[in-house]
PDB file of C-alpha atoms in Angstrom:
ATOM      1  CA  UNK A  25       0.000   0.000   0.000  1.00 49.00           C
ATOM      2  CA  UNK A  26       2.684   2.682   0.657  1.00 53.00           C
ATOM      3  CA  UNK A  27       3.859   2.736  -2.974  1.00 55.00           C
ATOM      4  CA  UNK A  28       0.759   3.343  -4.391  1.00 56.00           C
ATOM      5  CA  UNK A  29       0.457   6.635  -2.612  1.00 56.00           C
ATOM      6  CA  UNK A  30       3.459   8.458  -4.726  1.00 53.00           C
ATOM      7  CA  UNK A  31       2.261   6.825  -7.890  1.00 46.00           C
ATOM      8  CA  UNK A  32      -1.488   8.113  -7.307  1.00 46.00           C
ATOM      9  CA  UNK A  33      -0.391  11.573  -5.997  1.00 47.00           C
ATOM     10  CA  UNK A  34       2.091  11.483  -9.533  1.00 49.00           C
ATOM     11  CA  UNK A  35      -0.730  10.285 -11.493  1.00 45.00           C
ATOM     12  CA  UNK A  36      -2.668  13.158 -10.308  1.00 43.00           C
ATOM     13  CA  UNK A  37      -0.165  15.876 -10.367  1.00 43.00           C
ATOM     14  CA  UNK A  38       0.475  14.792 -14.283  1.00 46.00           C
ATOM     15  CA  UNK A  39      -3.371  15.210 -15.196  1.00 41.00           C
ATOM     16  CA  UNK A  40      -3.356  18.777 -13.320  1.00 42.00           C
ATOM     17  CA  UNK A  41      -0.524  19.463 -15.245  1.00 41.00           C
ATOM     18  CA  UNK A  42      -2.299  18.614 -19.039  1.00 36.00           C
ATOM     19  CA  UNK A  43      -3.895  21.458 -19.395  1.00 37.00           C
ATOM     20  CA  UNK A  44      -1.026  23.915 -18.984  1.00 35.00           C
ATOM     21  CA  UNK A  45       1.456  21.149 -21.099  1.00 34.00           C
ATOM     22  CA  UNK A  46      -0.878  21.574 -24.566  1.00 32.00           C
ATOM     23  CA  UNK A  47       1.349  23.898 -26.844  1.00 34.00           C
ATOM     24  CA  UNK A  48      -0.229  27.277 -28.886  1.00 33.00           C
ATOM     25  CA  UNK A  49      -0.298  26.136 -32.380  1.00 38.00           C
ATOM     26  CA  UNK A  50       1.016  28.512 -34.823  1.00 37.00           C
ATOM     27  CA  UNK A  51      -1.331  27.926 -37.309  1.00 43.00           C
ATOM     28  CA  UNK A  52      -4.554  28.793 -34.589  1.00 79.00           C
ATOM     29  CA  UNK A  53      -6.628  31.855 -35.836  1.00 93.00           C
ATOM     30  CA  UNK A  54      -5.494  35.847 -35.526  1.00 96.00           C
ATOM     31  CA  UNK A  55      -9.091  37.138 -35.966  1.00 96.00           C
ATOM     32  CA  UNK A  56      -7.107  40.785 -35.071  1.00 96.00           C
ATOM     33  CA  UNK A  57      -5.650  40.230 -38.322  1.00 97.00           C
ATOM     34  CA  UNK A  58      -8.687  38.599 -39.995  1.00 96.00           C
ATOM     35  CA  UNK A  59     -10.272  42.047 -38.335  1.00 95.00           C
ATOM     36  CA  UNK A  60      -7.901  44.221 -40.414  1.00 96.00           C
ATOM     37  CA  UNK A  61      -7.866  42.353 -44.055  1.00 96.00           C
ATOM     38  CA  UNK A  62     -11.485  42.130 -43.735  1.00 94.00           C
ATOM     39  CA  UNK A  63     -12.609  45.887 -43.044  1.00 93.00           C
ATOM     40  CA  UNK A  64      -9.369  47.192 -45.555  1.00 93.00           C
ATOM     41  CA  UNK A  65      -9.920  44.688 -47.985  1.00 93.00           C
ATOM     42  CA  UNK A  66     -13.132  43.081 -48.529  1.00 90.00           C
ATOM     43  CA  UNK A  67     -15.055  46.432 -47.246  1.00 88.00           C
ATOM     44  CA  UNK A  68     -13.004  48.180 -49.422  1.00 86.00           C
ATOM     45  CA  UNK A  69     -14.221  46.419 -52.021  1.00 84.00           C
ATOM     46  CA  UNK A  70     -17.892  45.720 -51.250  1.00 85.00           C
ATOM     47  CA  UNK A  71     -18.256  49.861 -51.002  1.00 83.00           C
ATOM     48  CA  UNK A  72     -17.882  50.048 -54.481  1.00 80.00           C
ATOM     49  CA  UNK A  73     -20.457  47.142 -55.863  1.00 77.00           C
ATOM     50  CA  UNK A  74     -24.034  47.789 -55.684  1.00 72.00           C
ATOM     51  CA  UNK A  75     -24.566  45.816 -52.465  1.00 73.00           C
ATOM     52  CA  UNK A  76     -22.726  47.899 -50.725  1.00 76.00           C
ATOM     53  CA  UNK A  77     -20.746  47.107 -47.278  1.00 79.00           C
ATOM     54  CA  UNK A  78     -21.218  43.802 -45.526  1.00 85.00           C
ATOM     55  CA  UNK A  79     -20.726  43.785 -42.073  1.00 88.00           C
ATOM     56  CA  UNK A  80     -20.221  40.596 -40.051  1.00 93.00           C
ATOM     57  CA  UNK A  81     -23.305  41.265 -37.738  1.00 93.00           C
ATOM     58  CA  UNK A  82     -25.079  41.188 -41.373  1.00 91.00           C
ATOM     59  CA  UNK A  83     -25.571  37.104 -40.526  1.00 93.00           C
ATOM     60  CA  UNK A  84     -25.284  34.809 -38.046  1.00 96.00           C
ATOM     61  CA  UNK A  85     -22.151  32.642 -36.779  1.00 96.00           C
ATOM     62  CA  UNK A  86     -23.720  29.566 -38.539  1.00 97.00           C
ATOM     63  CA  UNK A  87     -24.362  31.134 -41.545  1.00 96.00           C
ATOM     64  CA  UNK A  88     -21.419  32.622 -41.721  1.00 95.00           C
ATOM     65  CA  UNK A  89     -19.490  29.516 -41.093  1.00 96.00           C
ATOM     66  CA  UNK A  90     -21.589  27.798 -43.866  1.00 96.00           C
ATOM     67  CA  UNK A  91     -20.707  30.704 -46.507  1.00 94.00           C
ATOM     68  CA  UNK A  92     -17.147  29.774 -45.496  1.00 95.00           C
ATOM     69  CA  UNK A  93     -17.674  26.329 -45.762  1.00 96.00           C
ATOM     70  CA  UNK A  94     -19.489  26.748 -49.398  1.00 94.00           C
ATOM     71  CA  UNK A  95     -16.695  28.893 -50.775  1.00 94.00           C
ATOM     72  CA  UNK A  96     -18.318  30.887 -53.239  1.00 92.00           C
ATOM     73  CA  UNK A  97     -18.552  34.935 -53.926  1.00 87.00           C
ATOM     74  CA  UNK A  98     -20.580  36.894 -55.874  1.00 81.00           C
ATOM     75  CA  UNK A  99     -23.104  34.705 -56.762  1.00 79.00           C
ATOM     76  CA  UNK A 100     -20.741  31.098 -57.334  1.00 81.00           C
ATOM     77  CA  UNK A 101     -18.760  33.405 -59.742  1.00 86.00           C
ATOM     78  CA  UNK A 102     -15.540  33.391 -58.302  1.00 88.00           C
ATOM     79  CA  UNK A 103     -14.100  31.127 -55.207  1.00 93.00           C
ATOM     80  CA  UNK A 104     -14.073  32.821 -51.776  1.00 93.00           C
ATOM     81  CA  UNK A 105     -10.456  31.631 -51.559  1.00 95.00           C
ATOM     82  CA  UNK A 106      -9.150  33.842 -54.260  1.00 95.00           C
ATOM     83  CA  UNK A 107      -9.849  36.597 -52.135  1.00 94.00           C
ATOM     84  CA  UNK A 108      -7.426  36.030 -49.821  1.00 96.00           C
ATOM     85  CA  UNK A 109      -5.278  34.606 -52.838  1.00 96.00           C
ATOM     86  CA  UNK A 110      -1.435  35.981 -52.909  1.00 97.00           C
ATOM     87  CA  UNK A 111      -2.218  36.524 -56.401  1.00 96.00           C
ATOM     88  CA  UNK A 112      -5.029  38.458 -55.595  1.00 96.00           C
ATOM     89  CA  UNK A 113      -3.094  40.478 -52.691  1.00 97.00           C
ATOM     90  CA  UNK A 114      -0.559  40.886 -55.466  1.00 97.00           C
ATOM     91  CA  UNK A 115      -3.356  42.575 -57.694  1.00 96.00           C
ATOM     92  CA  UNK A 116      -4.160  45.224 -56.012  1.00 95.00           C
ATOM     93  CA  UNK A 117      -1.303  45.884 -53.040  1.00 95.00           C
ATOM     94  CA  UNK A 118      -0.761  49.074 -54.879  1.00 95.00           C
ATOM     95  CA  UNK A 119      -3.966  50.633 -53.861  1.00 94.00           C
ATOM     96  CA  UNK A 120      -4.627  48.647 -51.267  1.00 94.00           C
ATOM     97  CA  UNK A 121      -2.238  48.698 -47.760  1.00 95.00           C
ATOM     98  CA  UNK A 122      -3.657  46.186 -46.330  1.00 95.00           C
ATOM     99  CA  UNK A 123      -2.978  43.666 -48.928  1.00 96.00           C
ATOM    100  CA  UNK A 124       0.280  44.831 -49.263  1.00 96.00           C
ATOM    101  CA  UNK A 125       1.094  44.850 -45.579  1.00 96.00           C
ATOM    102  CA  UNK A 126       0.077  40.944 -45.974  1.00 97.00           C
ATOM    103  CA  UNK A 127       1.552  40.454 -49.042  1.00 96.00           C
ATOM    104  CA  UNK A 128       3.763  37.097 -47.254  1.00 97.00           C
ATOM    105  CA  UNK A 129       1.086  36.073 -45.078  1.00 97.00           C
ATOM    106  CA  UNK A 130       0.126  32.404 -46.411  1.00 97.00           C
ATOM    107  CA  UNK A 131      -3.304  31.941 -47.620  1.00 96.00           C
ATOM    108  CA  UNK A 132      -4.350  29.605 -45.545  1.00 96.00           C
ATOM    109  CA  UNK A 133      -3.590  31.108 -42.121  1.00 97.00           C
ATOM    110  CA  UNK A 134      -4.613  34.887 -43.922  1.00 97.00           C
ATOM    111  CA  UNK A 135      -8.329  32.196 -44.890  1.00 97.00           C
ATOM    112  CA  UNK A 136      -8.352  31.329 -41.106  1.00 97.00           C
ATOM    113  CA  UNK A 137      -7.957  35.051 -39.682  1.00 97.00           C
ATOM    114  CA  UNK A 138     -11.085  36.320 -41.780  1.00 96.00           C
ATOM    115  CA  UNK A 139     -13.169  33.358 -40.907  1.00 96.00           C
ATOM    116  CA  UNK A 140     -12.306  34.029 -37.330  1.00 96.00           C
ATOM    117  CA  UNK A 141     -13.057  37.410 -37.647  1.00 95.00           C
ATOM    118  CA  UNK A 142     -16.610  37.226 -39.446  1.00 95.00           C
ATOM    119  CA  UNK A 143     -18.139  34.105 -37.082  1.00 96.00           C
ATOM    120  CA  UNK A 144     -16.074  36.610 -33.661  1.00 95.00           C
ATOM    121  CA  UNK A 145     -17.959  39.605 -35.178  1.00 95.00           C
ATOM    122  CA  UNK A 146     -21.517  37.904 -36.171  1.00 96.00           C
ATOM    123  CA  UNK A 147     -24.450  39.148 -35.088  1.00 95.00           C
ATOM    124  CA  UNK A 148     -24.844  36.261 -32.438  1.00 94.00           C
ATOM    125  CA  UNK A 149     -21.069  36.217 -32.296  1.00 91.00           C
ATOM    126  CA  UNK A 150     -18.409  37.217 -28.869  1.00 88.00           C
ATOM    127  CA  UNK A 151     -18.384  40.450 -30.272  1.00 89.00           C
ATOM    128  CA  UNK A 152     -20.641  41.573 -32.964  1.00 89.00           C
ATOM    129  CA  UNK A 153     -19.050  44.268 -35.253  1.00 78.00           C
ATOM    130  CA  UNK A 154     -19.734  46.582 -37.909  1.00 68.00           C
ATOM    131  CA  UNK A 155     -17.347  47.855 -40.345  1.00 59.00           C
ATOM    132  CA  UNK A 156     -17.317  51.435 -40.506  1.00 52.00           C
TER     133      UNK A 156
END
């Protein structure tokens, strides 16, 4: 019976510790980032079509998760993706900072960072925003 005090209380102390043991991944989410992109990029944008702005408290978390999850713009026309595209940040980084600030960002943590941002900022999101 005495050993199996020291191997309990060890057993116990390594659970506790878990939590604290799971590392950051690099490739988690920066919806500040996502934030910034989004209002200087895709607002940017959406000012000038006829639909005007859209805002991320314009839907829901779930639908905008499944407009993420779908992929498409304007319509199926064009792939959500290329949006955040280096080719497409390419296009425009001379009248657009933001795009050029991101230029090296890859697309798929740059993809992450707006998704985190629009379901963040939803309208039944941790902290609905507008973007004006």
């Amino acid at each position: 019976m005495k050993s199996r005090t020291p191997l309990m209380t060890g057993a116990l102390l390594g659970l506790l510790a878990v939590p604290f043991a799971v590392p950051v991944h690099a490739a988690d989410a920066d919806w500040k980032r996502g934030r910034v992109y989004y209002r200087f990029v895709c607002t940017d944008c959406h000012k000038q079509q006829p639909g005007g702005e859209i805002s991320p408290t314009s839907r829901t978390m779930a639908e905008w998760k499944a407009y993420f999850a779908a992929g498409k713009h304007e319509k199926g026309k064009n792939s959500l993706r290329h949006f955040v595209s280096k080719s497409y940040r390419e296009s425009i980084k001379g009248k657009n900072q933001a795009a050029a600030k991101f230029i090296d960002v890859p697309e798929e943590e740059l993809w992450k960072d707006v998704q985190a941002f629009a379901i963040r900022g939803a309208k039944d999101g941790d902290a609905p925003a507008k973007c004006n």
